[in-house]
């Protein structure tokens, strides 16, 4: 019996890992294929000639050489989106409402993490020469602090702005959420300008996070292009994967997780089982907030600069990812995040080449939000959702 | 019979502005099967919802063994030993049968006890054991009812409230469910049974209440209710 139990639990750890690998490989393969076919076609046109003129290679080989780097960057972004999307989808699963303040919960996580690291840097605890081991400990500390602050903020927001509106028409808490979102944005701005006098904050450089691990190079025309991955991208992916597995385990294999699912499916009956529904809802916000906060710190690590409105676009894209995967569905959020991160990075890299510079990377958001519109029109229940209103 | 486990005194409940219960007073003694019969909308389910705390009355009191639980939250009432198998069964469709049963035992922390209960439920409903890893939503109506009752039993309530356990079931299954209710009662579970099938309900109950539009219009022993002219005409279909 004991051994039997253990085997079930192991399965719950391996299943999400398998899903992540499958989703990553699957969407990478599909998008790569599309891009390669496009490159082959465009190679015969003026686009190919222009590439040849600029880089002295065919468009096809230029695309192939760039692909590995795009995939790595895309997956990094995808896992950040997935971690944020889970916050939207969990809350939707339990309360059937979109917590639009989640993007500011993400920003709170980012600010707390970054401010702690800046303070440490100011006290000369962090430096580029410090031992790598210590650097990681401080980064983990910042990550945990960001998670704690964001989780707490999410719980407070639920208690003050959503719980009193429970039972009101569904539009009411939604409007409240948008209000909370604006409030938090300006609250962060106020606090930042009072305490630091600055609008933008930049994560300090320390440890070896900016180093690039190279694993070979590919010839490109006369020169060559090196293939590699920044250590911080690896950190983002690994941290996100660990959190996503942890969340999946919590929801699927623990008593609390089953209670969360029971509340999502039927709140009144769940309370007849002895489950404290308010407690579970608060816990859902805590978990979603913690994931969002961690994503915020990881985002700051990867993109270095944050401002009070830093949450807006990642939040909106993560929401798109959640809708793409099927809102309310945890596995769907994971898939949606990965697909969206890859798509955005592909668009950002290849659009300017394929259009001969007419449209650059700055238009990449068109793709993310076109996806949102297309999904809402043609498949409103998302890729993994079974029908509208279906819970995880 | 024994002491009063459950006692409602002049309970008034509302859904918004709708006055659903207009002064319900009833009691259930330890070891009894008590049934509430009445037409659709008479307030039977509302009475159960008021007892289990899903709905708080505006007036009147609900007492569990003398303790006032009128305004207690539903999950705390469960901990006090009230089991409620709700109308429409309330199966969690996307939890497996096993997980549904585990949720029934949410209040129990000792894994050995949960295992014992599980065995007991399987003894009563062997069918559930075959369906253990299936989603609750994929079961047939009869199986869902078994699961709902089994789940209610997992928490080992002192008083089990059943809301329309025969609804939508084939006659053979109705017989089975009622046999099991009687069996449970013999094992010491006090039962408060809401039924539209007045004939079946009165055949296993000790006492009964007749509800009409939020009022109790009649109460007596089940034997006498069965012979009551009004009950015969309205609920048993005997002219």
XYZ file of C-alpha atoms in Angstrom:
631
model
C 0.000 0.000 0.000
C 2.771 2.408 0.981
C 4.682 1.601 -2.171
C 1.506 1.979 -4.190
C 0.929 5.463 -2.791
C 4.472 6.464 -3.574
C 4.148 5.373 -7.169
C 1.044 7.535 -7.634
C 2.842 10.541 -6.265
C 5.811 9.993 -8.523
C 3.451 9.875 -11.460
C 2.054 13.266 -10.521
C 5.592 14.652 -10.604
C 6.517 13.103 -13.928
C 3.263 13.802 -15.748
C 3.573 17.616 -15.786
C 7.256 17.324 -16.697
C 6.295 15.138 -19.613
C 3.578 17.576 -20.610
C 5.999 20.482 -20.529
C 8.519 18.651 -22.661
C 5.817 17.550 -25.079
C 4.325 21.040 -25.317
C 7.737 22.653 -25.752
C 8.881 20.228 -28.414
C 5.518 20.157 -30.131
C 5.042 23.889 -30.437
C 8.723 24.404 -31.287
C 8.439 21.876 -34.081
C 5.231 23.315 -35.502
C 6.425 26.917 -35.463
C 9.873 25.979 -36.826
C 8.249 24.107 -39.648
C 6.044 27.048 -40.555
C 8.997 29.421 -40.482
C 11.170 27.102 -42.574
C 8.458 26.679 -45.196
C 7.941 30.437 -45.283
C 11.692 30.924 -45.655
C 11.850 28.448 -48.511
C 9.042 30.223 -50.330
C 10.321 33.735 -49.684
C 13.820 32.694 -50.716
C 12.600 32.699 -54.319
C 11.420 36.288 -54.050
C 12.938 39.691 -53.503
C 13.153 38.895 -49.785
C 15.683 36.169 -50.510
C 17.701 38.489 -52.683
C 17.701 41.171 -50.023
C 18.899 38.717 -47.378
C 21.588 37.553 -49.730
C 22.679 41.132 -50.224
C 22.761 41.904 -46.494
C 24.140 38.711 -44.950
C 25.665 36.930 -47.946
C 23.574 33.832 -47.249
C 20.288 32.485 -48.497
C 17.204 33.320 -46.457
C 16.774 29.621 -45.781
C 20.157 29.141 -44.141
C 19.796 32.425 -42.270
C 16.545 31.125 -40.793
C 18.017 27.744 -39.879
C 20.998 29.326 -38.165
C 18.816 31.612 -36.093
C 16.283 28.985 -35.109
C 17.990 27.454 -32.013
C 18.453 30.836 -30.374
C 14.874 31.841 -31.108
C 13.595 28.611 -29.628
C 15.553 29.063 -26.414
C 14.437 32.672 -26.005
C 10.888 31.790 -26.887
C 10.712 29.010 -24.329
C 12.140 31.284 -21.641
C 9.437 33.831 -22.301
C 6.858 31.082 -22.630
C 7.534 29.710 -19.177
C 7.239 33.192 -17.679
C 3.869 33.598 -19.402
C 2.803 30.160 -18.235
C 3.591 31.006 -14.603
C 1.516 34.194 -14.828
C -1.264 32.517 -16.810
C -1.697 29.949 -14.044
C -2.695 32.755 -11.668
C -5.469 33.863 -14.020
C -6.652 30.376 -14.735
C -6.700 29.184 -11.108
C -8.761 32.134 -9.969
C -11.046 31.712 -12.971
C -11.442 28.025 -12.170
C -12.593 28.727 -8.633
C -14.532 31.988 -8.997
C -15.255 32.186 -12.752
C -13.970 35.702 -12.982
C -10.882 37.269 -14.553
C -8.626 38.803 -11.954
C -7.343 41.740 -13.981
C -5.321 42.917 -10.990
C -3.086 39.878 -11.466
C -0.708 41.847 -13.713
C -0.082 44.256 -10.828
C 0.438 41.342 -8.448
C 3.167 40.322 -10.898
C 4.591 43.869 -10.773
C 4.596 43.826 -6.954
C 6.622 40.614 -7.025
C 9.063 42.127 -9.498
C 9.503 45.328 -7.466
C 9.981 43.608 -4.123
C 12.551 41.220 -5.603
C 14.436 43.962 -7.431
C 14.368 46.412 -4.515
C 15.818 43.772 -2.212
C 18.617 43.063 -4.679
C 19.279 46.796 -5.126
C 19.445 47.235 -1.355
C 21.858 44.324 -1.074
C 23.965 45.744 -3.870
C 23.976 49.102 -2.074
C 25.400 47.421 1.015
C 28.064 45.840 -1.198
C 26.815 42.357 -0.402
C 26.301 41.660 -4.082
C 29.006 42.099 -6.667
C 30.032 40.680 -9.995
C 33.051 39.054 -8.323
C 31.125 37.279 -5.560
C 31.089 33.501 -5.409
C 28.543 31.949 -7.715
C 26.984 29.924 -4.897
C 26.256 33.016 -2.821
C 24.818 34.822 -5.789
C 22.287 32.046 -6.208
C 21.316 32.131 -2.549
C 20.604 35.859 -2.745
C 18.653 35.407 -5.949
C 16.543 32.696 -4.312
C 15.973 35.026 -1.378
C 14.765 37.772 -3.715
C 12.557 35.260 -5.503
C 11.004 34.056 -2.241
C 10.471 37.614 -1.010
C 8.801 38.542 -4.299
C 6.568 35.479 -4.039
C 5.627 36.209 -0.426
C 4.801 39.856 -1.118
C 2.799 39.086 -4.239
C 0.941 36.193 -2.588
C 0.049 38.369 0.373
C -1.063 41.212 -1.894
C -3.298 38.837 -3.849
C -4.936 37.572 -0.645
C -5.525 41.121 0.625
C -7.008 42.172 -2.722
C -9.360 39.191 -2.653
C -10.442 39.926 0.904
C -11.039 43.645 0.379
C -12.111 43.993 -3.238
C -13.653 40.682 -4.317
C -15.104 38.849 -1.345
C -17.614 41.581 -0.456
C -18.866 41.318 -4.043
C -19.320 37.549 -4.008
C -22.808 36.780 -5.257
C -23.048 40.060 -7.154
C -23.510 39.881 -10.954
C -20.341 38.684 -12.659
C -19.515 42.037 -14.205
C -19.218 43.691 -10.791
C -16.079 41.948 -9.458
C -14.570 42.287 -12.932
C -14.917 46.059 -12.774
C -13.586 45.981 -9.236
C -10.554 44.069 -10.517
C -9.844 46.694 -13.162
C -10.093 49.364 -10.470
C -7.700 47.455 -8.224
C -5.335 47.139 -11.171
C -5.167 50.920 -11.692
C -4.951 51.499 -7.960
C -1.994 49.159 -7.560
C -0.152 50.596 -10.564
C -0.310 54.062 -9.107
C 0.371 52.837 -5.590
C 3.609 51.254 -6.815
C 4.474 54.449 -8.663
C 3.756 56.544 -5.581
C 5.827 54.362 -3.283
C 8.676 54.206 -5.765
C 8.785 57.951 -6.315
C 8.589 58.708 -2.595
C 11.236 56.210 -1.537
C 13.611 56.167 -4.495
C 12.616 59.153 -6.595
C 12.849 56.921 -9.616
C 10.352 55.548 -12.042
C 12.441 52.794 -13.581
C 14.362 50.299 -11.531
C 17.113 48.129 -12.907
C 18.070 44.800 -11.440
C 21.706 44.984 -10.258
C 24.348 42.952 -12.007
C 25.813 40.262 -9.816
C 26.803 36.635 -9.999
C 27.271 34.984 -13.365
C 23.717 35.372 -14.608
C 24.627 37.454 -17.649
C 27.202 34.967 -18.881
C 26.424 33.081 -21.997
C 27.028 29.375 -22.242
C 28.025 28.663 -25.815
C 27.745 25.288 -27.399
C 29.286 25.662 -30.806
C 28.746 27.922 -33.735
C 27.196 27.749 -37.142
C 28.684 29.253 -40.286
C 26.847 32.279 -41.610
C 28.185 33.700 -44.835
C 31.747 34.742 -44.363
C 31.667 34.628 -40.553
C 29.858 32.439 -38.098
C 27.179 32.831 -35.460
C 27.666 31.337 -32.016
C 24.919 29.332 -30.422
C 24.376 29.749 -26.746
C 22.083 30.392 -23.868
C 22.346 33.005 -21.187
C 22.561 31.556 -17.703
C 19.637 33.721 -16.613
C 17.454 32.196 -19.296
C 18.271 28.776 -17.899
C 17.440 30.001 -14.401
C 14.086 31.312 -15.589
C 13.224 28.036 -17.296
C 14.353 25.847 -14.413
C 12.643 27.953 -11.748
C 9.412 28.039 -13.753
C 9.495 24.299 -14.397
C 10.036 23.553 -10.701
C 7.149 25.817 -9.712
C 4.807 24.422 -12.328
C 5.543 20.865 -11.238
C 5.026 21.886 -7.633
C 1.696 23.497 -8.430
C 0.556 20.533 -10.461
C 1.451 18.211 -7.603
C -0.336 20.372 -5.089
C -3.527 20.533 -7.131
C -3.645 16.915 -8.247
C -2.106 14.866 -5.475
C -2.806 16.583 -2.163
C -5.934 16.866 -0.067
C -5.876 20.657 -0.290
C -5.561 20.461 -4.065
C -8.559 18.170 -4.309
C -10.469 20.611 -2.128
C -9.530 23.420 -4.528
C -10.864 21.402 -7.439
C -14.005 20.485 -5.502
C -14.673 24.174 -4.743
C -14.110 25.009 -8.415
C -16.667 22.427 -9.507
C -19.403 22.996 -6.957
C -18.955 25.516 -4.190
C -22.096 24.699 -2.187
C -21.507 20.952 -2.223
C -17.857 21.496 -1.300
C -18.971 23.290 1.841
C -21.210 20.289 2.642
C -18.022 18.181 2.668
C -16.666 20.334 5.477
C -14.452 22.408 3.190
C -14.096 26.047 4.250
C -14.807 27.665 0.887
C -13.516 31.119 1.828
C -10.308 29.586 3.061
C -9.821 27.688 -0.197
C -10.536 30.768 -2.302
C -7.999 32.786 -0.312
C -5.525 29.949 -0.756
C -6.113 29.980 -4.503
C -5.284 33.685 -4.613
C -2.209 33.063 -2.450
C -0.879 30.363 -4.770
C -1.706 32.301 -7.938
C -0.157 35.432 -6.445
C 3.007 33.617 -5.438
C 3.430 32.203 -8.935
C 2.811 35.654 -10.406
C 5.313 37.243 -8.005
C 7.973 34.692 -8.838
C 7.312 35.294 -12.528
C 7.794 39.006 -11.841
C 11.238 38.498 -10.309
C 12.226 36.134 -13.129
C 10.984 38.637 -15.689
C 13.085 41.359 -14.074
C 16.098 39.053 -14.114
C 15.637 38.325 -17.795
C 14.690 41.801 -19.055
C 16.553 43.814 -16.339
C 14.381 46.969 -16.336
C 11.029 47.357 -14.609
C 8.607 50.202 -14.055
C 5.216 50.416 -12.295
C 3.423 49.466 -15.486
C 5.690 46.496 -16.143
C 2.861 44.082 -15.418
C 0.480 45.346 -18.055
C 1.762 43.668 -21.200
C 3.026 40.431 -19.670
C -0.265 40.247 -17.786
C -2.341 40.770 -20.889
C -0.284 38.226 -22.796
C -0.501 35.705 -20.003
C -4.246 36.245 -19.997
C -4.182 35.553 -23.733
C -2.166 32.425 -23.013
C -4.742 31.303 -20.446
C -7.570 31.875 -22.937
C -5.608 30.143 -25.678
C -5.101 27.075 -23.511
C -8.673 27.122 -22.210
C -9.267 29.341 -19.229
C -9.793 27.439 -16.010
C -7.610 24.612 -17.250
C -4.166 24.363 -15.628
C -2.567 22.247 -18.340
C -4.025 24.615 -20.910
C -2.345 27.609 -19.271
C 0.975 25.830 -19.539
C 0.454 25.049 -23.209
C -0.881 28.524 -23.970
C 2.085 30.197 -22.271
C 4.638 28.145 -24.179
C 2.908 28.651 -27.526
C 2.521 32.375 -26.999
C 6.109 32.900 -25.815
C 7.453 31.039 -28.831
C 5.137 32.772 -31.267
C 6.074 36.198 -29.976
C 9.794 35.499 -30.181
C 9.468 34.028 -33.668
C 7.539 37.071 -34.806
C 10.035 39.409 -33.175
C 12.983 37.778 -34.900
C 11.734 36.916 -38.335
C 9.181 39.590 -39.105
C 11.648 42.298 -40.079
C 13.639 39.880 -42.245
C 10.594 38.451 -43.965
C 9.154 41.883 -44.684
C 12.541 43.335 -45.713
C 12.468 45.676 -42.742
C 9.005 47.101 -43.446
C 7.630 45.770 -40.157
C 9.997 45.176 -37.287
C 9.999 43.410 -33.955
C 7.934 46.216 -32.447
C 4.886 44.733 -34.187
C 5.239 41.356 -32.560
C 2.382 42.040 -30.151
C 0.001 41.964 -33.092
C 0.476 38.222 -33.163
C -0.239 37.706 -29.479
C -3.435 39.695 -29.561
C -4.572 38.389 -32.938
C -4.412 34.998 -31.263
C -6.669 36.283 -28.491
C -9.252 37.521 -30.980
C -9.067 34.411 -33.172
C -9.406 32.073 -30.208
C -12.339 34.004 -28.810
C -14.090 33.868 -32.176
C -13.345 30.343 -33.313
C -12.579 28.324 -30.213
C -13.739 30.231 -27.136
C -13.094 27.235 -24.897
C -9.410 27.222 -25.893
C -7.143 24.410 -26.965
C -7.598 22.230 -23.887
C -10.959 23.373 -22.512
C -13.901 21.107 -23.127
C -16.558 23.784 -23.175
C -17.123 27.242 -21.806
C -17.346 27.174 -18.043
C -15.558 23.853 -17.750
C -13.284 23.869 -14.733
C -9.821 22.457 -14.373
C -36.904 6.703 21.510
C -33.948 8.750 22.525
C -32.970 12.359 22.797
C -33.591 14.986 20.183
C -30.599 15.361 17.864
C -32.054 18.049 15.687
C -34.650 20.629 16.466
C -36.037 23.475 14.373
C -38.155 26.104 16.042
C -40.310 28.503 14.017
C -37.780 28.802 11.168
C -38.373 31.430 8.469
C -36.068 31.320 5.433
C -36.006 33.536 2.377
C -34.550 33.417 -1.114
C -34.174 37.121 -1.749
C -37.709 38.379 -1.236
C -39.341 34.989 -1.550
C -40.580 33.721 1.790
C -39.729 30.036 1.362
C -40.141 28.689 4.900
C -42.931 30.213 6.946
C -42.298 28.988 10.442
C -41.064 25.402 10.270
C -40.816 23.566 13.571
C -39.687 19.975 13.637
C -37.432 17.617 15.530
C -35.533 14.411 14.900
C -34.716 11.951 17.667
C -31.638 9.790 17.796
C -32.060 6.555 15.811
C -35.131 7.673 13.897
C -35.938 7.819 10.226
C -37.978 10.978 9.771
C -39.363 11.926 6.402
C -40.595 15.171 4.939
C -43.056 14.817 2.098
C -44.683 17.438 -0.021
C -45.033 18.757 -3.542
C -42.389 20.590 -5.546
C -41.666 23.951 -4.000
C -43.170 23.084 -0.631
C -39.874 23.926 1.096
C -38.414 20.466 1.747
C -35.019 21.130 0.195
C -34.982 24.617 1.663
C -35.463 23.119 5.102
C -32.443 20.870 4.582
C -30.392 23.770 3.221
C -31.313 25.804 6.260
C -30.263 23.016 8.615
C -26.891 22.514 6.920
C -26.182 26.245 6.907
C -26.237 26.834 3.145
C -29.079 29.198 3.881
C -29.402 31.130 7.132
C -32.938 31.746 8.385
C -34.129 35.257 9.169
C -36.111 34.066 12.128
C -36.208 31.020 14.366
C -33.518 28.662 15.599
C -31.858 25.462 14.472
C -30.427 23.367 17.290
C -28.138 20.387 17.079
C -28.248 18.474 20.369
C -29.239 21.660 22.134
C -26.461 23.712 20.531
C -27.622 26.681 18.474
C -26.304 26.309 14.907
C -28.682 28.791 13.265
C -25.929 31.035 11.957
C -23.031 28.594 11.834
C -21.150 28.211 8.522
C -21.947 25.030 6.578
C -18.451 23.554 6.785
C -18.500 23.849 10.588
C -21.903 22.165 10.767
C -20.394 19.221 8.879
C -17.752 18.927 11.606
C -20.586 18.707 14.160
C -21.875 15.545 12.498
C -24.551 16.645 10.040
C -24.330 14.970 6.645
C -26.303 16.372 3.732
C -26.702 14.554 0.425
C -28.024 17.435 -1.638
C -30.743 17.528 -4.241
C -29.388 16.602 -7.667
C -26.623 14.606 -5.922
C -23.890 17.239 -6.182
C -21.269 14.873 -7.544
C -18.017 16.620 -8.447
C -18.027 15.725 -12.155
C -14.297 16.145 -12.749
C -13.121 14.338 -9.638
C -12.776 10.579 -9.774
C -15.068 8.376 -7.710
C -12.197 7.855 -5.301
C -11.587 11.590 -4.997
C -15.286 12.251 -4.513
C -15.288 9.771 -1.638
C -12.116 11.302 -0.224
C -13.829 14.693 -0.234
C -16.634 13.094 1.760
C -14.014 12.230 4.365
C -12.528 15.738 4.307
C -13.191 16.210 8.008
C -11.335 13.011 8.928
C -7.572 13.149 9.305
C -6.791 9.549 10.287
C -5.995 7.588 7.087
C -6.887 4.273 8.739
C -10.346 5.540 9.560
C -10.803 6.759 5.996
C -9.808 3.315 4.741
C -12.324 1.655 7.083
C -15.110 3.922 5.893
C -14.133 3.260 2.315
C -14.448 -0.499 2.871
C -17.815 0.044 4.514
C -19.100 2.130 1.593
C -17.845 -0.521 -0.856
C -19.732 -3.150 1.108
C -22.937 -1.139 0.708
C -22.262 -0.173 -2.922
C -19.934 -2.716 -4.572
C -20.525 -0.936 -7.872
C -18.510 2.061 -6.717
C -15.435 -0.090 -6.261
C -15.515 -1.015 -9.939
C -15.747 2.650 -10.935
C -13.057 3.943 -8.593
C -10.877 5.776 -11.116
C -13.689 7.012 -13.335
C -14.766 10.656 -13.270
C -17.898 11.262 -11.215
C -19.553 12.935 -14.197
C -19.313 9.755 -16.283
C -21.391 7.618 -13.901
C -24.995 6.693 -14.578
C -27.731 8.353 -12.543
C -28.059 5.394 -10.207
C -24.314 5.156 -9.689
C -24.159 8.880 -9.013
C -26.821 8.502 -6.344
C -24.853 5.652 -4.771
C -21.758 7.818 -4.867
C -23.609 10.753 -3.325
C -24.891 8.598 -0.452
C -21.554 6.833 -0.095
C -19.789 10.176 0.031
C -22.248 11.365 2.665
C -21.423 8.273 4.728
C -17.655 8.800 4.485
C -17.823 11.578 7.056
C -19.740 9.238 9.341
C -22.466 11.704 10.213
C -24.607 11.310 13.289
C -27.542 12.514 11.266
C -27.736 12.008 7.525
C -30.074 14.209 5.502
C -31.043 12.796 2.116
C -32.701 14.993 -0.486
C -34.754 13.029 -3.032
C -32.538 9.940 -3.195
C -35.032 8.206 -5.508
C -35.195 10.985 -8.077
C -34.753 9.779 -11.635
C -33.925 6.203 -10.653
C -35.324 2.958 -12.014
C -37.727 1.210 -9.573
C -35.185 -1.556 -8.866
C -32.611 1.020 -7.827
C -35.140 2.887 -5.706
C -35.753 -0.339 -3.783
C -32.018 -0.843 -3.353
C -31.446 2.715 -2.117
C -34.303 2.464 0.382
C -33.052 -0.925 1.607
C -29.696 0.671 2.240
C -31.222 3.628 4.057
C -32.975 1.177 6.367
C -29.783 -0.794 6.832
C -27.881 2.353 7.740
C -30.526 3.282 10.242
C -30.203 -0.134 11.885
C -26.466 0.528 12.147
C -27.298 3.607 14.181
C -27.413 6.476 11.672
C -30.264 8.890 12.252
C -31.954 9.824 8.984
C -33.888 12.842 7.798
C -35.343 11.943 4.421
C -36.906 14.287 1.907
C -38.966 12.464 -0.712
C -41.530 12.983 -3.396
C -42.088 9.258 -3.475
C -44.289 9.427 -0.395
C -45.229 5.782 -0.568
C -41.630 4.549 -0.283
C -40.702 7.191 2.264
C -43.583 6.395 4.593
C -42.922 2.672 4.295
C -39.488 2.960 5.916
C -39.875 6.061 8.118
C -40.873 6.146 11.763
C -42.405 9.593 11.608
C -43.239 12.097 8.928
C -43.956 15.751 8.274
C -46.131 16.995 5.443
C -45.104 20.336 3.956
C -47.215 22.691 1.886
C -45.976 26.078 0.626
C -43.458 26.553 3.393
C -45.625 25.326 6.250
C -45.885 22.045 8.083
C -49.513 21.075 7.700
C -49.422 17.650 9.282
C -47.157 15.473 11.382
C -47.657 12.027 12.764
C -46.181 8.553 12.827
C -45.585 7.134 9.377
C -48.219 4.448 9.974
C -50.920 6.995 10.733
C -49.868 9.310 7.902
C -50.279 6.472 5.454
C -53.890 6.100 6.594
C -54.584 9.834 6.605
C -57.183 10.738 4.012
C -55.477 13.920 2.849
C -52.101 12.223 2.499
C -53.680 9.317 0.641
C -55.423 11.640 -1.777
C -52.649 14.131 -2.367
C -49.445 12.155 -2.088
C -50.243 8.469 -2.386
C -52.681 8.732 -5.261
C -55.385 6.745 -3.474
C -58.888 8.059 -4.087
